[in-house]
Amino acid sequence: MNEKVFDESLFASLKPGLTSFCYRMLGSMDDADDAVQETSIRVWQSWSTFRQDSSFKTWVYRIASNLCLDKLRQSKRRALPVDLFDPAVAIVEPRDTLPDSAWIWPSPDFGGNPEDRLVRRDTLQLCFIALLQTLPPRQRAVLILKDVFEWSSKQIAETLAMSPAAVNSALQRARETMDRAQLRSDELSSMDVQPEQELLSRYVEAFEQFDIAALVALFHEEGCMSMPPFEMWIHGKEDLSSFYSLTRWHCEGSRFVPITVNGGYPALAQYMPDKDGSGLVPWGIHVIETKENQILHVQNFINTKLFSRFGLPERLDR
């Protein structure tokens, strides 16, 4: 150990931004948290080797970047259902799923660090996270550090052990790939404009009363709904109505709790009746994207582990 004692507050001050970097890289808060935790361990273990030839921040991000790059070499691209599959032809109860590691999941806030609030919130949109996953890992890191965190090419080069020229070349290729990518999730997203509170309130009321006609009326003609980890997603008002009718037994009696996801975007946590009907238990996180004050896409992330991550209760009383 270096004679200079490691100051944990140095790392703590970087943690919110570091977490948001790892989330953008990996598309999962579980993976991002694991990467940040492993980074903190390696920073502590390697403290004696830090010679201040670069800034502490650059050194920490170098460790985190290498961890993310190693993890991405061993994993497949995460995505959203609308980018992997066509809409359902037959409206049946969804059955086929992919593992959690296949999907992009929403994230809670990363913390109140003033520096973190400067990071562009639009780059936390779920569709942008999906676009990032189309990039090769090193190009992904370059683009995030340059276009999101607004680092200099020199600082990125030091972090990723590249030359400034290689950084600029990778950045150009990454931007070209992002511009060419034609993901359905990007077309469906209008998250640059938040849903009107009145529309969200009407959605909550219609869903909690499970008034299918009122619920479907809130959707745009091209409206759709996806439900990771299920592969199936629904497109169009007629199919939405059929699907809601088919799943009435499962959703009737649900209740919503308002939350925010991915940099403050409003969302709804759905609790459904438990088996004995004595209370309500976690089911899914609804992220609602709108167009012309109509619902264009409901992403219902069905993953009960998300509830504890968002600080939500394990159960609601009836």
PDB file of C-alpha atoms in Angstrom:
ATOM      1  CA  MET A   1       0.000   0.000   0.000  1.00  0.00           C
ATOM      2  CA  ASN A   2       1.256   3.483  -0.803  1.00  0.00           C
ATOM      3  CA  GLU A   3       2.238   5.621   2.178  1.00  0.00           C
ATOM      4  CA  LYS A   4      -0.573   7.897   1.130  1.00  0.00           C
ATOM      5  CA  VAL A   5      -3.799   6.417   2.504  1.00  0.00           C
ATOM      6  CA  PHE A   6      -6.501   5.808  -0.083  1.00  0.00           C
ATOM      7  CA  ASP A   7      -9.288   8.375   0.279  1.00  0.00           C
ATOM      8  CA  GLU A   8     -12.591   6.587  -0.394  1.00  0.00           C
ATOM      9  CA  SER A   9     -14.367   9.915  -0.892  1.00  0.00           C
ATOM     10  CA  LEU A  10     -12.351  10.393  -4.101  1.00  0.00           C
ATOM     11  CA  PHE A  11     -13.982   7.340  -5.615  1.00  0.00           C
ATOM     12  CA  ALA A  12     -17.402   8.139  -4.120  1.00  0.00           C
ATOM     13  CA  SER A  13     -17.418  11.507  -5.907  1.00  0.00           C
ATOM     14  CA  LEU A  14     -17.000   9.731  -9.253  1.00  0.00           C
ATOM     15  CA  LYS A  15     -19.475   6.921  -8.604  1.00  0.00           C
ATOM     16  CA  PRO A  16     -22.699   8.485 -10.052  1.00  0.00           C
ATOM     17  CA  GLY A  17     -21.041   9.398 -13.361  1.00  0.00           C
ATOM     18  CA  LEU A  18     -19.158   6.104 -13.445  1.00  0.00           C
ATOM     19  CA  THR A  19     -22.397   4.173 -12.943  1.00  0.00           C
ATOM     20  CA  SER A  20     -24.105   6.072 -15.753  1.00  0.00           C
ATOM     21  CA  PHE A  21     -21.115   5.346 -18.031  1.00  0.00           C
ATOM     22  CA  CYS A  22     -21.241   1.615 -17.240  1.00  0.00           C
ATOM     23  CA  TYR A  23     -25.031   1.520 -17.701  1.00  0.00           C
ATOM     24  CA  ARG A  24     -24.734   3.072 -21.153  1.00  0.00           C
ATOM     25  CA  MET A  25     -21.969   0.611 -22.011  1.00  0.00           C
ATOM     26  CA  LEU A  26     -23.725  -2.513 -20.700  1.00  0.00           C
ATOM     27  CA  GLY A  27     -27.481  -1.755 -20.937  1.00  0.00           C
ATOM     28  CA  SER A  28     -28.209  -3.179 -17.484  1.00  0.00           C
ATOM     29  CA  MET A  29     -28.041  -1.654 -14.026  1.00  0.00           C
ATOM     30  CA  ASP A  30     -27.152  -5.037 -12.520  1.00  0.00           C
ATOM     31  CA  ASP A  31     -24.134  -5.277 -14.805  1.00  0.00           C
ATOM     32  CA  ALA A  32     -23.298  -1.602 -14.267  1.00  0.00           C
ATOM     33  CA  ASP A  33     -23.356  -1.986 -10.488  1.00  0.00           C
ATOM     34  CA  ASP A  34     -21.164  -5.088 -10.727  1.00  0.00           C
ATOM     35  CA  ALA A  35     -18.689  -3.194 -12.905  1.00  0.00           C
ATOM     36  CA  VAL A  36     -18.571  -0.208 -10.545  1.00  0.00           C
ATOM     37  CA  GLN A  37     -18.136  -2.476  -7.526  1.00  0.00           C
ATOM     38  CA  GLU A  38     -15.287  -4.354  -9.218  1.00  0.00           C
ATOM     39  CA  THR A  39     -13.764  -1.020 -10.254  1.00  0.00           C
ATOM     40  CA  SER A  40     -13.759   0.153  -6.629  1.00  0.00           C
ATOM     41  CA  ILE A  41     -12.023  -3.058  -5.553  1.00  0.00           C
ATOM     42  CA  ARG A  42      -9.366  -2.736  -8.253  1.00  0.00           C
ATOM     43  CA  VAL A  43      -8.820   0.944  -7.483  1.00  0.00           C
ATOM     44  CA  TRP A  44      -8.205   0.100  -3.837  1.00  0.00           C
ATOM     45  CA  GLN A  45      -5.971  -2.855  -4.667  1.00  0.00           C
ATOM     46  CA  SER A  46      -3.968  -0.875  -7.241  1.00  0.00           C
ATOM     47  CA  TRP A  47      -3.722   2.375  -5.291  1.00  0.00           C
ATOM     48  CA  SER A  48       0.008   1.916  -4.740  1.00  0.00           C
ATOM     49  CA  THR A  49       0.544   1.811  -8.528  1.00  0.00           C
ATOM     50  CA  PHE A  50      -1.220   5.121  -9.174  1.00  0.00           C
ATOM     51  CA  ARG A  51       1.650   7.492  -9.946  1.00  0.00           C
ATOM     52  CA  GLN A  52      -0.431  10.542 -10.857  1.00  0.00           C
ATOM     53  CA  ASP A  53       0.910  10.536 -14.419  1.00  0.00           C
ATOM     54  CA  SER A  54      -2.761  10.950 -15.335  1.00  0.00           C
ATOM     55  CA  SER A  55      -5.687  12.321 -13.371  1.00  0.00           C
ATOM     56  CA  PHE A  56      -7.354  10.124 -10.773  1.00  0.00           C
ATOM     57  CA  LYS A  57     -10.574  10.340 -12.781  1.00  0.00           C
ATOM     58  CA  THR A  58      -8.921   9.151 -15.991  1.00  0.00           C
ATOM     59  CA  TRP A  59      -7.242   6.301 -14.116  1.00  0.00           C
ATOM     60  CA  VAL A  60     -10.538   5.141 -12.583  1.00  0.00           C
ATOM     61  CA  TYR A  61     -12.384   5.312 -15.904  1.00  0.00           C
ATOM     62  CA  ARG A  62      -9.549   3.329 -17.510  1.00  0.00           C
ATOM     63  CA  ILE A  63     -10.177   0.523 -15.019  1.00  0.00           C
ATOM     64  CA  ALA A  64     -13.951   0.694 -15.475  1.00  0.00           C
ATOM     65  CA  SER A  65     -13.676   0.810 -19.276  1.00  0.00           C
ATOM     66  CA  ASN A  66     -11.458  -2.268 -19.348  1.00  0.00           C
ATOM     67  CA  LEU A  67     -13.931  -4.128 -17.131  1.00  0.00           C
ATOM     68  CA  CYS A  68     -16.832  -3.200 -19.423  1.00  0.00           C
ATOM     69  CA  LEU A  69     -14.876  -4.151 -22.555  1.00  0.00           C
ATOM     70  CA  ASP A  70     -13.963  -7.523 -21.028  1.00  0.00           C
ATOM     71  CA  LYS A  71     -17.574  -8.180 -20.099  1.00  0.00           C
ATOM     72  CA  LEU A  72     -18.858  -7.220 -23.557  1.00  0.00           C
ATOM     73  CA  ARG A  73     -16.445  -9.603 -25.263  1.00  0.00           C
ATOM     74  CA  GLN A  74     -18.220 -12.453 -23.495  1.00  0.00           C
ATOM     75  CA  SER A  75     -21.822 -11.342 -24.028  1.00  0.00           C
ATOM     76  CA  LYS A  76     -24.341 -10.862 -26.811  1.00  0.00           C
ATOM     77  CA  ARG A  77     -25.908  -7.533 -27.688  1.00  0.00           C
ATOM     78  CA  ARG A  78     -28.761  -6.450 -25.445  1.00  0.00           C
ATOM     79  CA  ALA A  79     -31.852  -5.140 -27.230  1.00  0.00           C
ATOM     80  CA  LEU A  80     -35.552  -4.275 -26.971  1.00  0.00           C
ATOM     81  CA  PRO A  81     -38.275  -6.642 -28.285  1.00  0.00           C
ATOM     82  CA  VAL A  82     -39.385  -4.308 -31.082  1.00  0.00           C
ATOM     83  CA  ASP A  83     -35.837  -4.366 -32.477  1.00  0.00           C
ATOM     84  CA  LEU A  84     -35.571  -8.167 -32.542  1.00  0.00           C
ATOM     85  CA  PHE A  85     -38.977  -9.408 -33.642  1.00  0.00           C
ATOM     86  CA  ASP A  86     -41.945  -8.503 -35.797  1.00  0.00           C
ATOM     87  CA  PRO A  87     -45.269  -7.785 -34.090  1.00  0.00           C
ATOM     88  CA  ALA A  88     -47.428 -10.747 -33.128  1.00  0.00           C
ATOM     89  CA  VAL A  89     -49.552 -12.229 -35.894  1.00  0.00           C
ATOM     90  CA  ALA A  90     -51.760 -14.293 -33.579  1.00  0.00           C
ATOM     91  CA  ILE A  91     -52.892 -12.776 -30.298  1.00  0.00           C
ATOM     92  CA  VAL A  92     -52.234 -15.390 -27.633  1.00  0.00           C
ATOM     93  CA  GLU A  93     -50.867 -15.296 -24.104  1.00  0.00           C
ATOM     94  CA  PRO A  94     -47.124 -14.615 -24.346  1.00  0.00           C
ATOM     95  CA  ARG A  95     -44.935 -17.603 -23.523  1.00  0.00           C
ATOM     96  CA  ASP A  96     -41.567 -17.434 -25.278  1.00  0.00           C
ATOM     97  CA  THR A  97     -38.955 -15.461 -23.377  1.00  0.00           C
ATOM     98  CA  LEU A  98     -35.272 -14.652 -23.593  1.00  0.00           C
ATOM     99  CA  PRO A  99     -33.009 -14.509 -20.518  1.00  0.00           C
ATOM    100  CA  ASP A 100     -32.595 -11.248 -18.622  1.00  0.00           C
ATOM    101  CA  SER A 101     -29.145 -10.877 -20.163  1.00  0.00           C
ATOM    102  CA  ALA A 102     -30.740 -10.414 -23.613  1.00  0.00           C
ATOM    103  CA  TRP A 103     -32.668  -7.262 -22.744  1.00  0.00           C
ATOM    104  CA  ILE A 104     -32.039  -3.610 -22.014  1.00  0.00           C
ATOM    105  CA  TRP A 105     -33.616  -2.678 -18.663  1.00  0.00           C
ATOM    106  CA  PRO A 106     -34.573   0.757 -17.317  1.00  0.00           C
ATOM    107  CA  SER A 107     -32.477   2.408 -14.651  1.00  0.00           C
ATOM    108  CA  PRO A 108     -33.177   4.544 -11.576  1.00  0.00           C
ATOM    109  CA  ASP A 109     -31.337   7.814 -10.994  1.00  0.00           C
ATOM    110  CA  PHE A 110     -27.597   7.503 -10.478  1.00  0.00           C
ATOM    111  CA  GLY A 111     -27.370  10.041  -7.660  1.00  0.00           C
ATOM    112  CA  GLY A 112     -27.415  13.746  -6.965  1.00  0.00           C
ATOM    113  CA  ASN A 113     -23.845  14.503  -7.987  1.00  0.00           C
ATOM    114  CA  PRO A 114     -23.829  17.969  -9.647  1.00  0.00           C
ATOM    115  CA  GLU A 115     -21.498  16.729 -12.387  1.00  0.00           C
ATOM    116  CA  ASP A 116     -23.887  13.881 -13.210  1.00  0.00           C
ATOM    117  CA  ARG A 117     -26.739  16.332 -13.762  1.00  0.00           C
ATOM    118  CA  LEU A 118     -24.725  17.914 -16.567  1.00  0.00           C
ATOM    119  CA  VAL A 119     -24.704  14.663 -18.531  1.00  0.00           C
ATOM    120  CA  ARG A 120     -27.274  14.884 -21.342  1.00  0.00           C
ATOM    121  CA  ARG A 121     -30.469  13.186 -20.263  1.00  0.00           C
ATOM    122  CA  ASP A 122     -31.497  12.363 -23.830  1.00  0.00           C
ATOM    123  CA  THR A 123     -28.603   9.911 -23.920  1.00  0.00           C
ATOM    124  CA  LEU A 124     -30.385   7.882 -21.248  1.00  0.00           C
ATOM    125  CA  GLN A 125     -33.430   7.285 -23.427  1.00  0.00           C
ATOM    126  CA  LEU A 126     -34.041   3.572 -23.811  1.00  0.00           C
ATOM    127  CA  CYS A 127     -33.880   3.872 -27.596  1.00  0.00           C
ATOM    128  CA  PHE A 128     -30.473   5.573 -27.333  1.00  0.00           C
ATOM    129  CA  ILE A 129     -29.209   2.804 -25.041  1.00  0.00           C
ATOM    130  CA  ALA A 130     -30.429   0.325 -27.690  1.00  0.00           C
ATOM    131  CA  LEU A 131     -28.570   2.245 -30.427  1.00  0.00           C
ATOM    132  CA  LEU A 132     -25.380   2.196 -28.372  1.00  0.00           C
ATOM    133  CA  GLN A 133     -25.545  -1.589 -28.152  1.00  0.00           C
ATOM    134  CA  THR A 134     -25.216  -1.823 -31.953  1.00  0.00           C
ATOM    135  CA  LEU A 135     -21.671  -0.415 -31.748  1.00  0.00           C
ATOM    136  CA  PRO A 136     -18.508  -2.479 -31.257  1.00  0.00           C
ATOM    137  CA  PRO A 137     -17.527  -2.120 -27.572  1.00  0.00           C
ATOM    138  CA  ARG A 138     -14.496   0.156 -28.030  1.00  0.00           C
ATOM    139  CA  GLN A 139     -16.363   2.461 -30.426  1.00  0.00           C
ATOM    140  CA  ARG A 140     -19.205   2.517 -27.889  1.00  0.00           C
ATOM    141  CA  ALA A 141     -16.829   3.659 -25.142  1.00  0.00           C
ATOM    142  CA  VAL A 142     -15.315   6.359 -27.373  1.00  0.00           C
ATOM    143  CA  LEU A 143     -18.713   7.735 -28.385  1.00  0.00           C
ATOM    144  CA  ILE A 144     -20.027   7.797 -24.806  1.00  0.00           C
ATOM    145  CA  LEU A 145     -16.954   9.551 -23.447  1.00  0.00           C
ATOM    146  CA  LYS A 146     -16.908  12.075 -26.318  1.00  0.00           C
ATOM    147  CA  ASP A 147     -20.538  12.795 -27.175  1.00  0.00           C
ATOM    148  CA  VAL A 148     -22.112  12.200 -23.756  1.00  0.00           C
ATOM    149  CA  PHE A 149     -19.400  13.119 -21.259  1.00  0.00           C
ATOM    150  CA  GLU A 150     -17.714  15.619 -23.615  1.00  0.00           C
ATOM    151  CA  TRP A 151     -14.186  14.463 -22.886  1.00  0.00           C
ATOM    152  CA  SER A 152     -11.290  15.553 -25.082  1.00  0.00           C
ATOM    153  CA  SER A 153      -9.787  13.101 -27.569  1.00  0.00           C
ATOM    154  CA  LYS A 154      -6.549  13.239 -25.558  1.00  0.00           C
ATOM    155  CA  GLN A 155      -8.310  12.248 -22.319  1.00  0.00           C
ATOM    156  CA  ILE A 156     -10.196   9.439 -24.092  1.00  0.00           C
ATOM    157  CA  ALA A 157      -6.948   8.212 -25.644  1.00  0.00           C
ATOM    158  CA  GLU A 158      -5.326   8.030 -22.195  1.00  0.00           C
ATOM    159  CA  THR A 159      -8.338   6.204 -20.785  1.00  0.00           C
ATOM    160  CA  LEU A 160      -8.660   3.617 -23.548  1.00  0.00           C
ATOM    161  CA  ALA A 161      -4.936   3.229 -24.365  1.00  0.00           C
ATOM    162  CA  MET A 162      -5.421   4.547 -27.906  1.00  0.00           C
ATOM    163  CA  SER A 163      -3.820   7.316 -29.907  1.00  0.00           C
ATOM    164  CA  PRO A 164      -5.845  10.533 -30.354  1.00  0.00           C
ATOM    165  CA  ALA A 165      -5.978   9.756 -34.090  1.00  0.00           C
ATOM    166  CA  ALA A 166      -7.415   6.292 -33.373  1.00  0.00           C
ATOM    167  CA  VAL A 167      -9.971   7.880 -31.046  1.00  0.00           C
ATOM    168  CA  ASN A 168     -11.113  10.302 -33.752  1.00  0.00           C
ATOM    169  CA  SER A 169     -11.318   7.481 -36.314  1.00  0.00           C
ATOM    170  CA  ALA A 170     -13.348   5.285 -33.950  1.00  0.00           C
ATOM    171  CA  LEU A 171     -15.629   8.212 -33.151  1.00  0.00           C
ATOM    172  CA  GLN A 172     -16.303   8.872 -36.836  1.00  0.00           C
ATOM    173  CA  ARG A 173     -17.150   5.208 -37.467  1.00  0.00           C
ATOM    174  CA  ALA A 174     -19.378   5.084 -34.388  1.00  0.00           C
ATOM    175  CA  ARG A 175     -21.326   8.171 -35.424  1.00  0.00           C
ATOM    176  CA  GLU A 176     -21.785   6.780 -38.942  1.00  0.00           C
ATOM    177  CA  THR A 177     -23.088   3.488 -37.549  1.00  0.00           C
ATOM    178  CA  MET A 178     -25.499   5.306 -35.231  1.00  0.00           C
ATOM    179  CA  ASP A 179     -26.780   7.425 -38.119  1.00  0.00           C
ATOM    180  CA  ARG A 180     -27.344   4.336 -40.306  1.00  0.00           C
ATOM    181  CA  ALA A 181     -28.974   2.189 -37.646  1.00  0.00           C
ATOM    182  CA  GLN A 182     -32.689   1.808 -38.296  1.00  0.00           C
ATOM    183  CA  LEU A 183     -34.041   0.473 -35.035  1.00  0.00           C
ATOM    184  CA  ARG A 184     -37.784   0.313 -34.620  1.00  0.00           C
ATOM    185  CA  SER A 185     -37.415   1.471 -31.012  1.00  0.00           C
ATOM    186  CA  ASP A 186     -35.843   4.710 -32.252  1.00  0.00           C
ATOM    187  CA  GLU A 187     -38.735   5.306 -34.644  1.00  0.00           C
ATOM    188  CA  LEU A 188     -41.285   4.618 -31.925  1.00  0.00           C
ATOM    189  CA  SER A 189     -39.637   6.778 -29.304  1.00  0.00           C
ATOM    190  CA  SER A 190     -40.647  10.357 -28.730  1.00  0.00           C
ATOM    191  CA  MET A 191     -39.158  10.547 -25.264  1.00  0.00           C
ATOM    192  CA  ASP A 192     -37.685  13.959 -25.999  1.00  0.00           C
ATOM    193  CA  VAL A 193     -41.149  15.174 -24.999  1.00  0.00           C
ATOM    194  CA  GLN A 194     -42.485  13.778 -21.760  1.00  0.00           C
ATOM    195  CA  PRO A 195     -46.021  12.378 -21.676  1.00  0.00           C
ATOM    196  CA  GLU A 196     -48.656  14.834 -20.557  1.00  0.00           C
ATOM    197  CA  GLN A 197     -49.618  14.220 -16.932  1.00  0.00           C
ATOM    198  CA  GLU A 198     -53.285  14.156 -17.922  1.00  0.00           C
ATOM    199  CA  LEU A 199     -52.610  11.322 -20.393  1.00  0.00           C
ATOM    200  CA  LEU A 200     -50.738   9.342 -17.745  1.00  0.00           C
ATOM    201  CA  SER A 201     -53.605   9.878 -15.304  1.00  0.00           C
ATOM    202  CA  ARG A 202     -56.132   8.641 -17.872  1.00  0.00           C
ATOM    203  CA  TYR A 203     -53.947   5.598 -18.560  1.00  0.00           C
ATOM    204  CA  VAL A 204     -53.759   4.801 -14.846  1.00  0.00           C
ATOM    205  CA  GLU A 205     -57.508   5.222 -14.410  1.00  0.00           C
ATOM    206  CA  ALA A 206     -58.406   3.102 -17.443  1.00  0.00           C
ATOM    207  CA  PHE A 207     -55.931   0.350 -16.527  1.00  0.00           C
ATOM    208  CA  GLU A 208     -56.822   0.203 -12.831  1.00  0.00           C
ATOM    209  CA  GLN A 209     -60.506  -0.005 -13.744  1.00  0.00           C
ATOM    210  CA  PHE A 210     -59.499  -2.264 -16.619  1.00  0.00           C
ATOM    211  CA  ASP A 211     -61.801  -0.436 -18.988  1.00  0.00           C
ATOM    212  CA  ILE A 212     -60.446  -1.870 -22.238  1.00  0.00           C
ATOM    213  CA  ALA A 213     -62.314   0.520 -24.530  1.00  0.00           C
ATOM    214  CA  ALA A 214     -61.050   3.546 -22.593  1.00  0.00           C
ATOM    215  CA  LEU A 215     -57.539   2.090 -22.461  1.00  0.00           C
ATOM    216  CA  VAL A 216     -57.262   1.367 -26.181  1.00  0.00           C
ATOM    217  CA  ALA A 217     -58.739   4.767 -27.021  1.00  0.00           C
ATOM    218  CA  LEU A 218     -55.635   6.367 -25.521  1.00  0.00           C
ATOM    219  CA  PHE A 219     -53.385   4.720 -28.113  1.00  0.00           C
ATOM    220  CA  HIS A 220     -52.250   6.145 -31.428  1.00  0.00           C
ATOM    221  CA  GLU A 221     -53.414   4.165 -34.483  1.00  0.00           C
ATOM    222  CA  GLU A 222     -49.851   2.815 -34.753  1.00  0.00           C
ATOM    223  CA  GLY A 223     -49.662   2.233 -31.008  1.00  0.00           C
ATOM    224  CA  CYS A 224     -47.978  -0.855 -29.623  1.00  0.00           C
ATOM    225  CA  MET A 225     -46.956  -2.624 -26.436  1.00  0.00           C
ATOM    226  CA  SER A 226     -43.890  -4.745 -25.651  1.00  0.00           C
ATOM    227  CA  MET A 227     -43.187  -6.871 -22.576  1.00  0.00           C
ATOM    228  CA  PRO A 228     -39.585  -7.969 -22.026  1.00  0.00           C
ATOM    229  CA  PRO A 229     -38.560 -10.711 -21.269  1.00  0.00           C
ATOM    230  CA  PHE A 230     -41.340 -11.943 -23.619  1.00  0.00           C
ATOM    231  CA  GLU A 231     -40.433 -11.901 -27.299  1.00  0.00           C
ATOM    232  CA  MET A 232     -44.014 -11.115 -28.289  1.00  0.00           C
ATOM    233  CA  TRP A 233     -45.173  -7.536 -28.808  1.00  0.00           C
ATOM    234  CA  ILE A 234     -48.517  -6.135 -29.959  1.00  0.00           C
ATOM    235  CA  HIS A 235     -49.170  -3.568 -32.696  1.00  0.00           C
ATOM    236  CA  GLY A 236     -52.368  -1.693 -33.546  1.00  0.00           C
ATOM    237  CA  LYS A 237     -55.549  -0.918 -31.634  1.00  0.00           C
ATOM    238  CA  GLU A 238     -57.444  -4.024 -32.704  1.00  0.00           C
ATOM    239  CA  ASP A 239     -54.721  -6.385 -31.518  1.00  0.00           C
ATOM    240  CA  LEU A 240     -54.235  -4.389 -28.329  1.00  0.00           C
ATOM    241  CA  SER A 241     -57.939  -4.735 -27.551  1.00  0.00           C
ATOM    242  CA  SER A 242     -57.783  -8.490 -28.183  1.00  0.00           C
ATOM    243  CA  PHE A 243     -54.694  -8.831 -25.998  1.00  0.00           C
ATOM    244  CA  TYR A 244     -56.172  -6.878 -23.098  1.00  0.00           C
ATOM    245  CA  SER A 245     -59.334  -8.995 -23.294  1.00  0.00           C
ATOM    246  CA  LEU A 246     -57.243 -12.166 -23.254  1.00  0.00           C
ATOM    247  CA  THR A 247     -55.188 -11.086 -20.228  1.00  0.00           C
ATOM    248  CA  ARG A 248     -57.991  -9.470 -18.218  1.00  0.00           C
ATOM    249  CA  TRP A 249     -57.842 -12.244 -15.609  1.00  0.00           C
ATOM    250  CA  HIS A 250     -54.199 -11.434 -14.948  1.00  0.00           C
ATOM    251  CA  CYS A 251     -54.266  -7.615 -14.895  1.00  0.00           C
ATOM    252  CA  GLU A 252     -57.657  -6.773 -13.438  1.00  0.00           C
ATOM    253  CA  GLY A 253     -57.324  -5.269  -9.983  1.00  0.00           C
ATOM    254  CA  SER A 254     -53.831  -3.892 -10.610  1.00  0.00           C
ATOM    255  CA  ARG A 255     -52.595  -0.655  -9.105  1.00  0.00           C
ATOM    256  CA  PHE A 256     -49.857   1.735 -10.221  1.00  0.00           C
ATOM    257  CA  VAL A 257     -47.186   3.625  -8.281  1.00  0.00           C
ATOM    258  CA  PRO A 258     -45.567   6.567 -10.140  1.00  0.00           C
ATOM    259  CA  ILE A 259     -41.768   6.499 -10.491  1.00  0.00           C
ATOM    260  CA  THR A 260     -39.125   7.978 -12.780  1.00  0.00           C
ATOM    261  CA  VAL A 261     -36.641   6.077 -14.947  1.00  0.00           C
ATOM    262  CA  ASN A 262     -33.573   6.839 -17.078  1.00  0.00           C
ATOM    263  CA  GLY A 263     -32.816  10.353 -15.995  1.00  0.00           C
ATOM    264  CA  GLY A 264     -36.202  11.461 -14.678  1.00  0.00           C
ATOM    265  CA  TYR A 265     -38.616  10.150 -17.319  1.00  0.00           C
ATOM    266  CA  PRO A 266     -42.036   9.388 -15.767  1.00  0.00           C
ATOM    267  CA  ALA A 267     -43.034   5.731 -15.512  1.00  0.00           C
ATOM    268  CA  LEU A 268     -45.488   3.518 -13.634  1.00  0.00           C
ATOM    269  CA  ALA A 269     -44.816   0.495 -11.439  1.00  0.00           C
ATOM    270  CA  GLN A 270     -47.634  -2.047 -11.771  1.00  0.00           C
ATOM    271  CA  TYR A 271     -48.684  -4.175  -8.817  1.00  0.00           C
ATOM    272  CA  MET A 272     -51.074  -7.053  -9.481  1.00  0.00           C
ATOM    273  CA  PRO A 273     -53.291  -9.034  -7.078  1.00  0.00           C
ATOM    274  CA  ASP A 274     -51.479 -11.909  -5.393  1.00  0.00           C
ATOM    275  CA  LYS A 275     -52.796 -15.462  -5.536  1.00  0.00           C
ATOM    276  CA  ASP A 276     -54.920 -15.294  -2.409  1.00  0.00           C
ATOM    277  CA  GLY A 277     -56.207 -11.792  -3.184  1.00  0.00           C
ATOM    278  CA  SER A 278     -55.043 -10.348   0.125  1.00  0.00           C
ATOM    279  CA  GLY A 279     -52.625  -7.821  -1.363  1.00  0.00           C
ATOM    280  CA  LEU A 280     -50.782  -6.684  -4.457  1.00  0.00           C
ATOM    281  CA  VAL A 281     -47.326  -7.778  -5.579  1.00  0.00           C
ATOM    282  CA  PRO A 282     -44.820  -6.387  -8.120  1.00  0.00           C
ATOM    283  CA  TRP A 283     -45.310  -7.170 -11.791  1.00  0.00           C
ATOM    284  CA  GLY A 284     -43.900  -4.678 -14.314  1.00  0.00           C
ATOM    285  CA  ILE A 285     -42.548  -1.180 -14.958  1.00  0.00           C
ATOM    286  CA  HIS A 286     -44.521   0.691 -17.647  1.00  0.00           C
ATOM    287  CA  VAL A 287     -42.556   3.239 -19.682  1.00  0.00           C
ATOM    288  CA  ILE A 288     -44.964   5.148 -21.908  1.00  0.00           C
ATOM    289  CA  GLU A 289     -43.865   6.937 -25.085  1.00  0.00           C
ATOM    290  CA  THR A 290     -46.282   9.322 -26.745  1.00  0.00           C
ATOM    291  CA  LYS A 291     -46.986  11.042 -30.027  1.00  0.00           C
ATOM    292  CA  GLU A 292     -49.449  13.906 -30.444  1.00  0.00           C
ATOM    293  CA  ASN A 293     -50.680  13.295 -26.881  1.00  0.00           C
ATOM    294  CA  GLN A 294     -51.529   9.696 -27.706  1.00  0.00           C
ATOM    295  CA  ILE A 295     -49.735   6.567 -26.563  1.00  0.00           C
ATOM    296  CA  LEU A 296     -47.354   5.295 -29.218  1.00  0.00           C
ATOM    297  CA  HIS A 297     -45.526   2.612 -27.249  1.00  0.00           C
ATOM    298  CA  VAL A 298     -45.904   1.084 -23.807  1.00  0.00           C
ATOM    299  CA  GLN A 299     -42.805  -0.808 -22.738  1.00  0.00           C
ATOM    300  CA  ASN A 300     -43.857  -3.018 -19.849  1.00  0.00           C
ATOM    301  CA  PHE A 301     -40.628  -4.326 -18.317  1.00  0.00           C
ATOM    302  CA  ILE A 302     -41.772  -7.464 -16.521  1.00  0.00           C
ATOM    303  CA  ASN A 303     -39.008  -8.008 -14.006  1.00  0.00           C
ATOM    304  CA  THR A 304     -39.874  -7.994 -10.317  1.00  0.00           C
ATOM    305  CA  LYS A 305     -36.204  -7.504  -9.361  1.00  0.00           C
ATOM    306  CA  LEU A 306     -36.496  -3.968 -10.740  1.00  0.00           C
ATOM    307  CA  PHE A 307     -38.859  -2.999  -7.919  1.00  0.00           C
ATOM    308  CA  SER A 308     -36.256  -3.257  -5.167  1.00  0.00           C
ATOM    309  CA  ARG A 309     -33.751  -1.449  -7.369  1.00  0.00           C
ATOM    310  CA  PHE A 310     -36.197   1.458  -7.642  1.00  0.00           C
ATOM    311  CA  GLY A 311     -36.773   1.421  -3.879  1.00  0.00           C
ATOM    312  CA  LEU A 312     -40.356   0.218  -4.258  1.00  0.00           C
ATOM    313  CA  PRO A 313     -42.228  -1.814  -1.615  1.00  0.00           C
ATOM    314  CA  GLU A 314     -42.392  -5.609  -1.914  1.00  0.00           C
ATOM    315  CA  ARG A 315     -46.153  -5.535  -1.400  1.00  0.00           C
ATOM    316  CA  LEU A 316     -49.149  -3.192  -1.351  1.00  0.00           C
ATOM    317  CA  ASP A 317     -52.292  -3.644   0.723  1.00  0.00           C
ATOM    318  CA  ARG A 318     -55.573  -3.976  -1.128  1.00  0.00           C
TER     319      ARG A 318
END
